[in-house]
Amino acid sequence: MQELWDKLEKYFESENPDVFKHNVNPPATEADIKKAEAAISKEAKTHVELPKELLNCLGVHNGQSGTKRDTLFTNWALLSLSKIAEHHYDEVANHDTSDEIDDSIVAAKGVKAVKFSPKWIPVASHSLVSGFIFIDLDPAPGGTKGQVILADDESQEGRVYRKVGNSFKDWFTKMANARVSGTDHKLDGFDGTPATESFSVGNTMQLRETEQTLVTLANASDLVKSIAFEVIGNEVADTFNGTPINRAMLHNLAQAKFQGAVAKY
């Protein structure tokens, strides 16, 4: 972790010295760790040990003192231990923390489609929208304890959980290297691009994207029929390939097109 922090500090020396001068904290202490773990364990109603990779990282610099400007990564601020505990408290207070699956949530494979798990540890906050990066200590079957997920409420699909790292070290390494190379904006997570993992809708393995596509196609078929009926009503056209157009023909044509379009799903 020290090597990654050194790389970031060297980068910011020339790009924006204020980040490390005024917005990056000194190392976390043992007291900081105990206080944060105690607060999170209290809200989780079970003992929670923060991952060693996270503690090693914050042992070099205990996150950032600010979250709205001069972020360590484009739009993402690394949270200090006190902010981790504070945001964890807020998430538990503001969400249903039961293990009940929510069918309105689109979750990456291996991530629970629940409102919030008390064993999700917030480690980074977005500076422009309400969004967090979490370490997932409570994965679904097929997931890995310690995987890193992004909770995206800005998606057109509704609330979406995207897997953005296999571990905290994996995520931090990718973000640090991307920041230095100037490509970390591509990892923002709120750019509207679909996640690479297979999604589950609630407790199923269906793609919500597929569900929405089918609805759109069905609506489009109805729209085509309505427009055609309107054309006929105005007597602009009354035949199709020499055959008289009627409502039955239009219905059959629309259905054929619809079935062909959805066959691949």
PDB file of C-alpha atoms in Angstrom:
ATOM      1  CA  MET A   1       0.000   0.000   0.000  1.00  0.00           C
ATOM      2  CA  GLN A   2       2.878   2.344   0.751  1.00  0.00           C
ATOM      3  CA  GLU A   3       4.068   2.052  -2.840  1.00  0.00           C
ATOM      4  CA  LEU A   4       0.654   3.048  -4.188  1.00  0.00           C
ATOM      5  CA  TRP A   5       0.418   6.026  -1.846  1.00  0.00           C
ATOM      6  CA  ASP A   6       3.933   7.114  -2.901  1.00  0.00           C
ATOM      7  CA  LYS A   7       2.881   6.911  -6.534  1.00  0.00           C
ATOM      8  CA  LEU A   8      -0.213   9.043  -5.839  1.00  0.00           C
ATOM      9  CA  GLU A   9       1.756  11.624  -3.846  1.00  0.00           C
ATOM     10  CA  LYS A  10       4.304  11.997  -6.628  1.00  0.00           C
ATOM     11  CA  TYR A  11       1.479  12.461  -9.137  1.00  0.00           C
ATOM     12  CA  PHE A  12      -0.250  15.146  -7.058  1.00  0.00           C
ATOM     13  CA  GLU A  13       2.998  17.029  -6.431  1.00  0.00           C
ATOM     14  CA  SER A  14       2.790  18.303  -9.984  1.00  0.00           C
ATOM     15  CA  GLU A  15      -0.954  18.054 -10.654  1.00  0.00           C
ATOM     16  CA  ASN A  16      -2.534  19.403  -7.463  1.00  0.00           C
ATOM     17  CA  PRO A  17      -0.272  19.721  -4.399  1.00  0.00           C
ATOM     18  CA  ASP A  18      -3.191  20.844  -2.205  1.00  0.00           C
ATOM     19  CA  VAL A  19      -4.616  17.326  -2.167  1.00  0.00           C
ATOM     20  CA  PHE A  20      -1.797  15.924  -0.042  1.00  0.00           C
ATOM     21  CA  LYS A  21      -1.027  19.189   1.750  1.00  0.00           C
ATOM     22  CA  HIS A  22      -4.533  19.891   3.002  1.00  0.00           C
ATOM     23  CA  ASN A  23      -6.860  17.009   2.215  1.00  0.00           C
ATOM     24  CA  VAL A  24      -5.053  13.747   2.975  1.00  0.00           C
ATOM     25  CA  ASN A  25      -4.902  12.696   6.606  1.00  0.00           C
ATOM     26  CA  PRO A  26      -1.965  11.344   8.612  1.00  0.00           C
ATOM     27  CA  PRO A  27      -1.865   7.609   9.421  1.00  0.00           C
ATOM     28  CA  ALA A  28      -4.707   5.992  11.344  1.00  0.00           C
ATOM     29  CA  THR A  29      -3.869   4.996  14.908  1.00  0.00           C
ATOM     30  CA  GLU A  30      -4.748   1.827  16.791  1.00  0.00           C
ATOM     31  CA  ALA A  31      -7.265   3.892  18.741  1.00  0.00           C
ATOM     32  CA  ASP A  32      -8.897   5.034  15.484  1.00  0.00           C
ATOM     33  CA  ILE A  33      -9.255   1.413  14.381  1.00  0.00           C
ATOM     34  CA  LYS A  34     -10.739   0.190  17.669  1.00  0.00           C
ATOM     35  CA  LYS A  35     -13.216   3.072  17.794  1.00  0.00           C
ATOM     36  CA  ALA A  36     -14.414   2.487  14.218  1.00  0.00           C
ATOM     37  CA  GLU A  37     -14.715  -1.289  14.627  1.00  0.00           C
ATOM     38  CA  ALA A  38     -16.652  -0.858  17.873  1.00  0.00           C
ATOM     39  CA  ALA A  39     -19.104   1.583  16.272  1.00  0.00           C
ATOM     40  CA  ILE A  40     -19.651  -0.612  13.192  1.00  0.00           C
ATOM     41  CA  SER A  41     -20.010  -3.779  15.301  1.00  0.00           C
ATOM     42  CA  LYS A  42     -22.643  -2.049  17.433  1.00  0.00           C
ATOM     43  CA  GLU A  43     -24.762  -1.167  14.398  1.00  0.00           C
ATOM     44  CA  ALA A  44     -24.204  -4.573  12.769  1.00  0.00           C
ATOM     45  CA  LYS A  45     -25.156  -6.301  16.046  1.00  0.00           C
ATOM     46  CA  THR A  46     -22.173  -8.614  15.600  1.00  0.00           C
ATOM     47  CA  HIS A  47     -18.415  -8.278  15.868  1.00  0.00           C
ATOM     48  CA  VAL A  48     -16.944  -6.827  12.677  1.00  0.00           C
ATOM     49  CA  GLU A  49     -13.232  -6.774  11.943  1.00  0.00           C
ATOM     50  CA  LEU A  50     -12.227  -4.385   9.187  1.00  0.00           C
ATOM     51  CA  PRO A  51     -10.207  -6.047   6.398  1.00  0.00           C
ATOM     52  CA  LYS A  52      -6.439  -5.946   6.831  1.00  0.00           C
ATOM     53  CA  GLU A  53      -6.002  -4.477   3.344  1.00  0.00           C
ATOM     54  CA  LEU A  54      -8.147  -1.494   4.305  1.00  0.00           C
ATOM     55  CA  LEU A  55      -6.313  -1.018   7.593  1.00  0.00           C
ATOM     56  CA  ASN A  56      -2.933  -1.265   5.857  1.00  0.00           C
ATOM     57  CA  CYS A  57      -4.052   1.438   3.433  1.00  0.00           C
ATOM     58  CA  LEU A  58      -5.410   3.759   6.114  1.00  0.00           C
ATOM     59  CA  GLY A  59      -2.318   3.028   8.184  1.00  0.00           C
ATOM     60  CA  VAL A  60      -0.397   5.073   5.604  1.00  0.00           C
ATOM     61  CA  HIS A  61      -2.999   7.833   5.267  1.00  0.00           C
ATOM     62  CA  ASN A  62      -6.307   7.762   7.126  1.00  0.00           C
ATOM     63  CA  GLY A  63      -8.395   8.737   4.116  1.00  0.00           C
ATOM     64  CA  GLN A  64      -9.275  12.323   3.311  1.00  0.00           C
ATOM     65  CA  SER A  65     -10.494  15.185   5.469  1.00  0.00           C
ATOM     66  CA  GLY A  66     -12.843  16.451   2.764  1.00  0.00           C
ATOM     67  CA  THR A  67     -15.154  14.650   0.354  1.00  0.00           C
ATOM     68  CA  LYS A  68     -16.469  17.373  -1.967  1.00  0.00           C
ATOM     69  CA  ARG A  69     -13.318  18.816  -3.533  1.00  0.00           C
ATOM     70  CA  ASP A  70      -9.765  17.742  -4.338  1.00  0.00           C
ATOM     71  CA  THR A  71     -10.764  14.093  -4.239  1.00  0.00           C
ATOM     72  CA  LEU A  72      -8.078  11.435  -4.371  1.00  0.00           C
ATOM     73  CA  PHE A  73      -9.702   9.830  -7.403  1.00  0.00           C
ATOM     74  CA  THR A  74     -11.917  11.594  -9.941  1.00  0.00           C
ATOM     75  CA  ASN A  75     -15.181  12.221  -8.048  1.00  0.00           C
ATOM     76  CA  TRP A  76     -14.290   9.678  -5.356  1.00  0.00           C
ATOM     77  CA  ALA A  77     -12.956  10.568  -1.901  1.00  0.00           C
ATOM     78  CA  LEU A  78     -11.366   7.911   0.289  1.00  0.00           C
ATOM     79  CA  LEU A  79     -13.080   7.911   3.679  1.00  0.00           C
ATOM     80  CA  SER A  80     -11.286   8.149   7.012  1.00  0.00           C
ATOM     81  CA  LEU A  81     -12.129   5.616   9.732  1.00  0.00           C
ATOM     82  CA  SER A  82     -14.353   8.130  11.527  1.00  0.00           C
ATOM     83  CA  LYS A  83     -16.244   8.854   8.282  1.00  0.00           C
ATOM     84  CA  ILE A  84     -16.550   5.127   7.574  1.00  0.00           C
ATOM     85  CA  ALA A  85     -18.227   4.624  10.947  1.00  0.00           C
ATOM     86  CA  GLU A  86     -20.398   7.734  10.469  1.00  0.00           C
ATOM     87  CA  HIS A  87     -21.661   6.736   7.016  1.00  0.00           C
ATOM     88  CA  HIS A  88     -22.173   3.139   8.124  1.00  0.00           C
ATOM     89  CA  TYR A  89     -24.393   4.411  10.939  1.00  0.00           C
ATOM     90  CA  ASP A  90     -26.384   6.546   8.476  1.00  0.00           C
ATOM     91  CA  GLU A  91     -26.867   3.665   6.028  1.00  0.00           C
ATOM     92  CA  VAL A  92     -28.112   1.344   8.782  1.00  0.00           C
ATOM     93  CA  ALA A  93     -30.430   4.051  10.134  1.00  0.00           C
ATOM     94  CA  ASN A  94     -31.901   4.884   6.725  1.00  0.00           C
ATOM     95  CA  HIS A  95     -32.376   1.430   5.207  1.00  0.00           C
ATOM     96  CA  ASP A  96     -34.098  -1.837   5.890  1.00  0.00           C
ATOM     97  CA  THR A  97     -31.245  -4.097   7.014  1.00  0.00           C
ATOM     98  CA  SER A  98     -33.118  -7.370   6.845  1.00  0.00           C
ATOM     99  CA  ASP A  99     -31.855 -10.151   4.587  1.00  0.00           C
ATOM    100  CA  GLU A 100     -35.028  -9.968   2.510  1.00  0.00           C
ATOM    101  CA  ILE A 101     -34.460  -9.842  -1.249  1.00  0.00           C
ATOM    102  CA  ASP A 102     -35.767  -6.704  -2.975  1.00  0.00           C
ATOM    103  CA  ASP A 103     -36.945  -7.450  -6.517  1.00  0.00           C
ATOM    104  CA  SER A 104     -36.576  -3.796  -7.510  1.00  0.00           C
ATOM    105  CA  ILE A 105     -32.803  -3.941  -7.013  1.00  0.00           C
ATOM    106  CA  VAL A 106     -30.459  -5.045  -9.791  1.00  0.00           C
ATOM    107  CA  ALA A 107     -27.422  -6.747  -8.266  1.00  0.00           C
ATOM    108  CA  ALA A 108     -24.263  -8.155  -9.803  1.00  0.00           C
ATOM    109  CA  LYS A 109     -23.804 -11.881  -9.462  1.00  0.00           C
ATOM    110  CA  GLY A 110     -22.534 -12.687  -5.978  1.00  0.00           C
ATOM    111  CA  VAL A 111     -24.013  -9.518  -4.426  1.00  0.00           C
ATOM    112  CA  LYS A 112     -27.148  -9.608  -2.276  1.00  0.00           C
ATOM    113  CA  ALA A 113     -30.105  -7.675  -3.693  1.00  0.00           C
ATOM    114  CA  VAL A 114     -31.030  -6.201  -0.304  1.00  0.00           C
ATOM    115  CA  LYS A 115     -31.614  -2.602   0.743  1.00  0.00           C
ATOM    116  CA  PHE A 116     -28.463  -2.607   2.856  1.00  0.00           C
ATOM    117  CA  SER A 117     -26.353  -5.141   4.703  1.00  0.00           C
ATOM    118  CA  PRO A 118     -24.822  -4.037   8.028  1.00  0.00           C
ATOM    119  CA  LYS A 119     -21.695  -5.875   6.900  1.00  0.00           C
ATOM    120  CA  TRP A 120     -21.163  -3.524   3.961  1.00  0.00           C
ATOM    121  CA  ILE A 121     -18.362  -1.141   4.892  1.00  0.00           C
ATOM    122  CA  PRO A 122     -18.357   2.253   3.102  1.00  0.00           C
ATOM    123  CA  VAL A 123     -14.841   3.189   2.029  1.00  0.00           C
ATOM    124  CA  ALA A 124     -15.318   5.926  -0.578  1.00  0.00           C
ATOM    125  CA  SER A 125     -17.989   8.533  -1.272  1.00  0.00           C
ATOM    126  CA  HIS A 126     -18.886  10.255  -4.524  1.00  0.00           C
ATOM    127  CA  SER A 127     -18.434  14.016  -4.627  1.00  0.00           C
ATOM    128  CA  LEU A 128     -21.269  14.800  -7.059  1.00  0.00           C
ATOM    129  CA  VAL A 129     -24.053  12.291  -6.378  1.00  0.00           C
ATOM    130  CA  SER A 130     -25.208  10.173  -3.457  1.00  0.00           C
ATOM    131  CA  GLY A 131     -23.079   7.103  -3.971  1.00  0.00           C
ATOM    132  CA  PHE A 132     -20.687   4.897  -2.028  1.00  0.00           C
ATOM    133  CA  ILE A 133     -18.090   2.220  -2.599  1.00  0.00           C
ATOM    134  CA  PHE A 134     -18.500  -0.621  -0.084  1.00  0.00           C
ATOM    135  CA  ILE A 135     -16.394  -3.551   1.035  1.00  0.00           C
ATOM    136  CA  ASP A 136     -18.858  -6.448   1.036  1.00  0.00           C
ATOM    137  CA  LEU A 137     -18.355  -8.720   4.054  1.00  0.00           C
ATOM    138  CA  ASP A 138     -21.706 -10.410   3.459  1.00  0.00           C
ATOM    139  CA  PRO A 139     -21.697 -11.697  -0.135  1.00  0.00           C
ATOM    140  CA  ALA A 140     -24.378 -13.735  -1.852  1.00  0.00           C
ATOM    141  CA  PRO A 141     -23.608 -17.269  -3.107  1.00  0.00           C
ATOM    142  CA  GLY A 142     -21.052 -16.967  -5.873  1.00  0.00           C
ATOM    143  CA  GLY A 143     -19.539 -13.835  -4.356  1.00  0.00           C
ATOM    144  CA  THR A 144     -16.328 -13.380  -2.381  1.00  0.00           C
ATOM    145  CA  LYS A 145     -16.086 -11.980   1.133  1.00  0.00           C
ATOM    146  CA  GLY A 146     -14.226  -8.692   0.860  1.00  0.00           C
ATOM    147  CA  GLN A 147     -15.310  -7.949  -2.717  1.00  0.00           C
ATOM    148  CA  VAL A 148     -15.870  -4.275  -3.493  1.00  0.00           C
ATOM    149  CA  ILE A 149     -19.220  -3.024  -4.753  1.00  0.00           C
ATOM    150  CA  LEU A 150     -20.675   0.271  -5.901  1.00  0.00           C
ATOM    151  CA  ALA A 151     -24.238   1.237  -4.965  1.00  0.00           C
ATOM    152  CA  ASP A 152     -25.582   3.175  -7.941  1.00  0.00           C
ATOM    153  CA  ASP A 153     -28.856   5.056  -7.509  1.00  0.00           C
ATOM    154  CA  GLU A 154     -28.309   7.103 -10.682  1.00  0.00           C
ATOM    155  CA  SER A 155     -28.868   4.232 -13.110  1.00  0.00           C
ATOM    156  CA  GLN A 156     -31.896   4.200 -15.384  1.00  0.00           C
ATOM    157  CA  GLU A 157     -32.486   0.681 -14.080  1.00  0.00           C
ATOM    158  CA  GLY A 158     -33.087   1.971 -10.543  1.00  0.00           C
ATOM    159  CA  ARG A 159     -30.857   0.922  -7.649  1.00  0.00           C
ATOM    160  CA  VAL A 160     -27.967  -1.118  -9.005  1.00  0.00           C
ATOM    161  CA  TYR A 161     -25.103  -2.860  -7.201  1.00  0.00           C
ATOM    162  CA  ARG A 162     -22.006  -3.187  -9.371  1.00  0.00           C
ATOM    163  CA  LYS A 163     -18.946  -5.235  -8.485  1.00  0.00           C
ATOM    164  CA  VAL A 164     -15.892  -3.000  -8.978  1.00  0.00           C
ATOM    165  CA  GLY A 165     -13.133  -5.017  -7.324  1.00  0.00           C
ATOM    166  CA  ASN A 166     -12.306  -8.501  -6.077  1.00  0.00           C
ATOM    167  CA  SER A 167     -10.880  -7.009  -2.885  1.00  0.00           C
ATOM    168  CA  PHE A 168     -10.099  -3.591  -1.427  1.00  0.00           C
ATOM    169  CA  LYS A 169      -6.483  -3.884  -2.544  1.00  0.00           C
ATOM    170  CA  ASP A 170      -7.610  -4.796  -6.057  1.00  0.00           C
ATOM    171  CA  TRP A 171      -9.946  -1.766  -6.220  1.00  0.00           C
ATOM    172  CA  PHE A 172      -7.445   0.673  -4.680  1.00  0.00           C
ATOM    173  CA  THR A 173      -4.673  -0.527  -6.991  1.00  0.00           C
ATOM    174  CA  LYS A 174      -6.846  -0.083 -10.091  1.00  0.00           C
ATOM    175  CA  MET A 175      -7.968   3.377  -8.999  1.00  0.00           C
ATOM    176  CA  ALA A 176      -4.469   4.558  -8.087  1.00  0.00           C
ATOM    177  CA  ASN A 177      -2.912   3.358 -11.338  1.00  0.00           C
ATOM    178  CA  ALA A 178      -5.784   4.843 -13.341  1.00  0.00           C
ATOM    179  CA  ARG A 179      -5.453   8.188 -11.523  1.00  0.00           C
ATOM    180  CA  VAL A 180      -1.769   8.427 -12.339  1.00  0.00           C
ATOM    181  CA  SER A 181      -2.414   7.534 -15.979  1.00  0.00           C
ATOM    182  CA  GLY A 182      -5.323   9.976 -16.203  1.00  0.00           C
ATOM    183  CA  THR A 183      -7.940   7.322 -16.933  1.00  0.00           C
ATOM    184  CA  ASP A 184      -9.682   6.982 -13.565  1.00  0.00           C
ATOM    185  CA  HIS A 185     -12.704   8.916 -14.865  1.00  0.00           C
ATOM    186  CA  LYS A 186     -13.523   5.768 -16.830  1.00  0.00           C
ATOM    187  CA  LEU A 187     -13.909   3.927 -13.519  1.00  0.00           C
ATOM    188  CA  ASP A 188     -16.311   6.471 -12.040  1.00  0.00           C
ATOM    189  CA  GLY A 189     -19.208   4.019 -12.129  1.00  0.00           C
ATOM    190  CA  PHE A 190     -21.861   6.634 -12.852  1.00  0.00           C
ATOM    191  CA  ASP A 191     -21.238   7.020 -16.577  1.00  0.00           C
ATOM    192  CA  GLY A 192     -24.275   4.983 -17.607  1.00  0.00           C
ATOM    193  CA  THR A 193     -22.304   2.032 -18.964  1.00  0.00           C
ATOM    194  CA  PRO A 194     -23.572  -1.420 -17.951  1.00  0.00           C
ATOM    195  CA  ALA A 195     -21.569  -3.465 -15.479  1.00  0.00           C
ATOM    196  CA  THR A 196     -19.611  -6.372 -16.914  1.00  0.00           C
ATOM    197  CA  GLU A 197     -20.989  -8.982 -14.503  1.00  0.00           C
ATOM    198  CA  SER A 198     -24.208 -10.927 -14.974  1.00  0.00           C
ATOM    199  CA  PHE A 199     -27.018  -9.321 -12.997  1.00  0.00           C
ATOM    200  CA  SER A 200     -29.747 -10.942 -10.972  1.00  0.00           C
ATOM    201  CA  VAL A 201     -33.127  -9.350 -10.478  1.00  0.00           C
ATOM    202  CA  GLY A 202     -33.974 -10.030  -6.863  1.00  0.00           C
ATOM    203  CA  ASN A 203     -33.631 -13.770  -6.370  1.00  0.00           C
ATOM    204  CA  THR A 204     -33.572 -14.689 -10.075  1.00  0.00           C
ATOM    205  CA  MET A 205     -30.878 -14.735 -12.737  1.00  0.00           C
ATOM    206  CA  GLN A 206     -32.898 -12.752 -15.280  1.00  0.00           C
ATOM    207  CA  LEU A 207     -31.432  -9.581 -16.679  1.00  0.00           C
ATOM    208  CA  ARG A 208     -33.467  -6.547 -15.799  1.00  0.00           C
ATOM    209  CA  GLU A 209     -32.130  -5.023 -18.986  1.00  0.00           C
ATOM    210  CA  THR A 210     -33.828  -7.841 -20.895  1.00  0.00           C
ATOM    211  CA  GLU A 211     -37.082  -7.293 -19.037  1.00  0.00           C
ATOM    212  CA  GLN A 212     -37.062  -3.589 -19.905  1.00  0.00           C
ATOM    213  CA  THR A 213     -36.150  -4.337 -23.518  1.00  0.00           C
ATOM    214  CA  LEU A 214     -39.127  -6.666 -23.918  1.00  0.00           C
ATOM    215  CA  VAL A 215     -41.495  -4.098 -22.470  1.00  0.00           C
ATOM    216  CA  THR A 216     -40.089  -1.457 -24.798  1.00  0.00           C
ATOM    217  CA  LEU A 217     -40.514  -3.723 -27.807  1.00  0.00           C
ATOM    218  CA  ALA A 218     -44.071  -4.563 -26.823  1.00  0.00           C
ATOM    219  CA  ASN A 219     -44.906  -0.894 -26.429  1.00  0.00           C
ATOM    220  CA  ALA A 220     -43.272  -0.162 -29.783  1.00  0.00           C
ATOM    221  CA  SER A 221     -45.468  -2.784 -31.442  1.00  0.00           C
ATOM    222  CA  ASP A 222     -48.577  -1.125 -30.037  1.00  0.00           C
ATOM    223  CA  LEU A 223     -47.289   2.241 -31.211  1.00  0.00           C
ATOM    224  CA  VAL A 224     -46.727   0.959 -34.747  1.00  0.00           C
ATOM    225  CA  LYS A 225     -50.266  -0.405 -34.844  1.00  0.00           C
ATOM    226  CA  SER A 226     -51.722   2.859 -33.538  1.00  0.00           C
ATOM    227  CA  ILE A 227     -49.872   4.921 -36.121  1.00  0.00           C
ATOM    228  CA  ALA A 228     -50.922   2.568 -38.916  1.00  0.00           C
ATOM    229  CA  PHE A 229     -54.553   2.685 -37.803  1.00  0.00           C
ATOM    230  CA  GLU A 230     -54.340   6.450 -37.831  1.00  0.00           C
ATOM    231  CA  VAL A 231     -52.943   6.345 -41.384  1.00  0.00           C
ATOM    232  CA  ILE A 232     -55.762   4.083 -42.512  1.00  0.00           C
ATOM    233  CA  GLY A 233     -58.287   6.329 -40.823  1.00  0.00           C
ATOM    234  CA  ASN A 234     -56.942   9.205 -42.877  1.00  0.00           C
ATOM    235  CA  GLU A 235     -57.107   7.026 -45.990  1.00  0.00           C
ATOM    236  CA  VAL A 236     -53.430   7.686 -46.755  1.00  0.00           C
ATOM    237  CA  ALA A 237     -52.846   4.005 -47.457  1.00  0.00           C
ATOM    238  CA  ASP A 238     -55.133   1.020 -47.642  1.00  0.00           C
ATOM    239  CA  THR A 239     -52.976  -1.828 -48.967  1.00  0.00           C
ATOM    240  CA  PHE A 240     -49.798  -3.645 -48.063  1.00  0.00           C
ATOM    241  CA  ASN A 241     -48.059  -5.523 -50.903  1.00  0.00           C
ATOM    242  CA  GLY A 242     -51.359  -5.425 -52.767  1.00  0.00           C
ATOM    243  CA  THR A 243     -53.345  -6.880 -49.873  1.00  0.00           C
ATOM    244  CA  PRO A 244     -56.035  -4.781 -48.200  1.00  0.00           C
ATOM    245  CA  ILE A 245     -54.897  -3.534 -44.796  1.00  0.00           C
ATOM    246  CA  ASN A 246     -57.139  -4.210 -41.827  1.00  0.00           C
ATOM    247  CA  ARG A 247     -56.694  -4.402 -38.086  1.00  0.00           C
ATOM    248  CA  ALA A 248     -56.181  -8.172 -38.105  1.00  0.00           C
ATOM    249  CA  MET A 249     -53.344  -7.878 -40.636  1.00  0.00           C
ATOM    250  CA  LEU A 250     -51.645  -5.114 -38.644  1.00  0.00           C
ATOM    251  CA  HIS A 251     -51.937  -7.111 -35.447  1.00  0.00           C
ATOM    252  CA  ASN A 252     -50.368 -10.181 -37.088  1.00  0.00           C
ATOM    253  CA  LEU A 253     -47.557  -8.109 -38.621  1.00  0.00           C
ATOM    254  CA  ALA A 254     -46.776  -6.435 -35.304  1.00  0.00           C
ATOM    255  CA  GLN A 255     -46.805  -9.758 -33.464  1.00  0.00           C
ATOM    256  CA  ALA A 256     -44.502 -11.351 -36.030  1.00  0.00           C
ATOM    257  CA  LYS A 257     -42.035  -8.490 -35.732  1.00  0.00           C
ATOM    258  CA  PHE A 258     -42.226  -8.602 -31.938  1.00  0.00           C
ATOM    259  CA  GLN A 259     -41.667 -12.370 -31.734  1.00  0.00           C
ATOM    260  CA  GLY A 260     -38.716 -12.119 -34.120  1.00  0.00           C
ATOM    261  CA  ALA A 261     -37.148  -9.320 -32.097  1.00  0.00           C
ATOM    262  CA  VAL A 262     -37.428 -11.121 -28.753  1.00  0.00           C
ATOM    263  CA  ALA A 263     -36.475 -14.587 -29.991  1.00  0.00           C
ATOM    264  CA  LYS A 264     -32.812 -13.986 -29.102  1.00  0.00           C
ATOM    265  CA  TYR A 265     -33.748 -13.447 -25.459  1.00  0.00           C
TER     266      TYR A 265
END
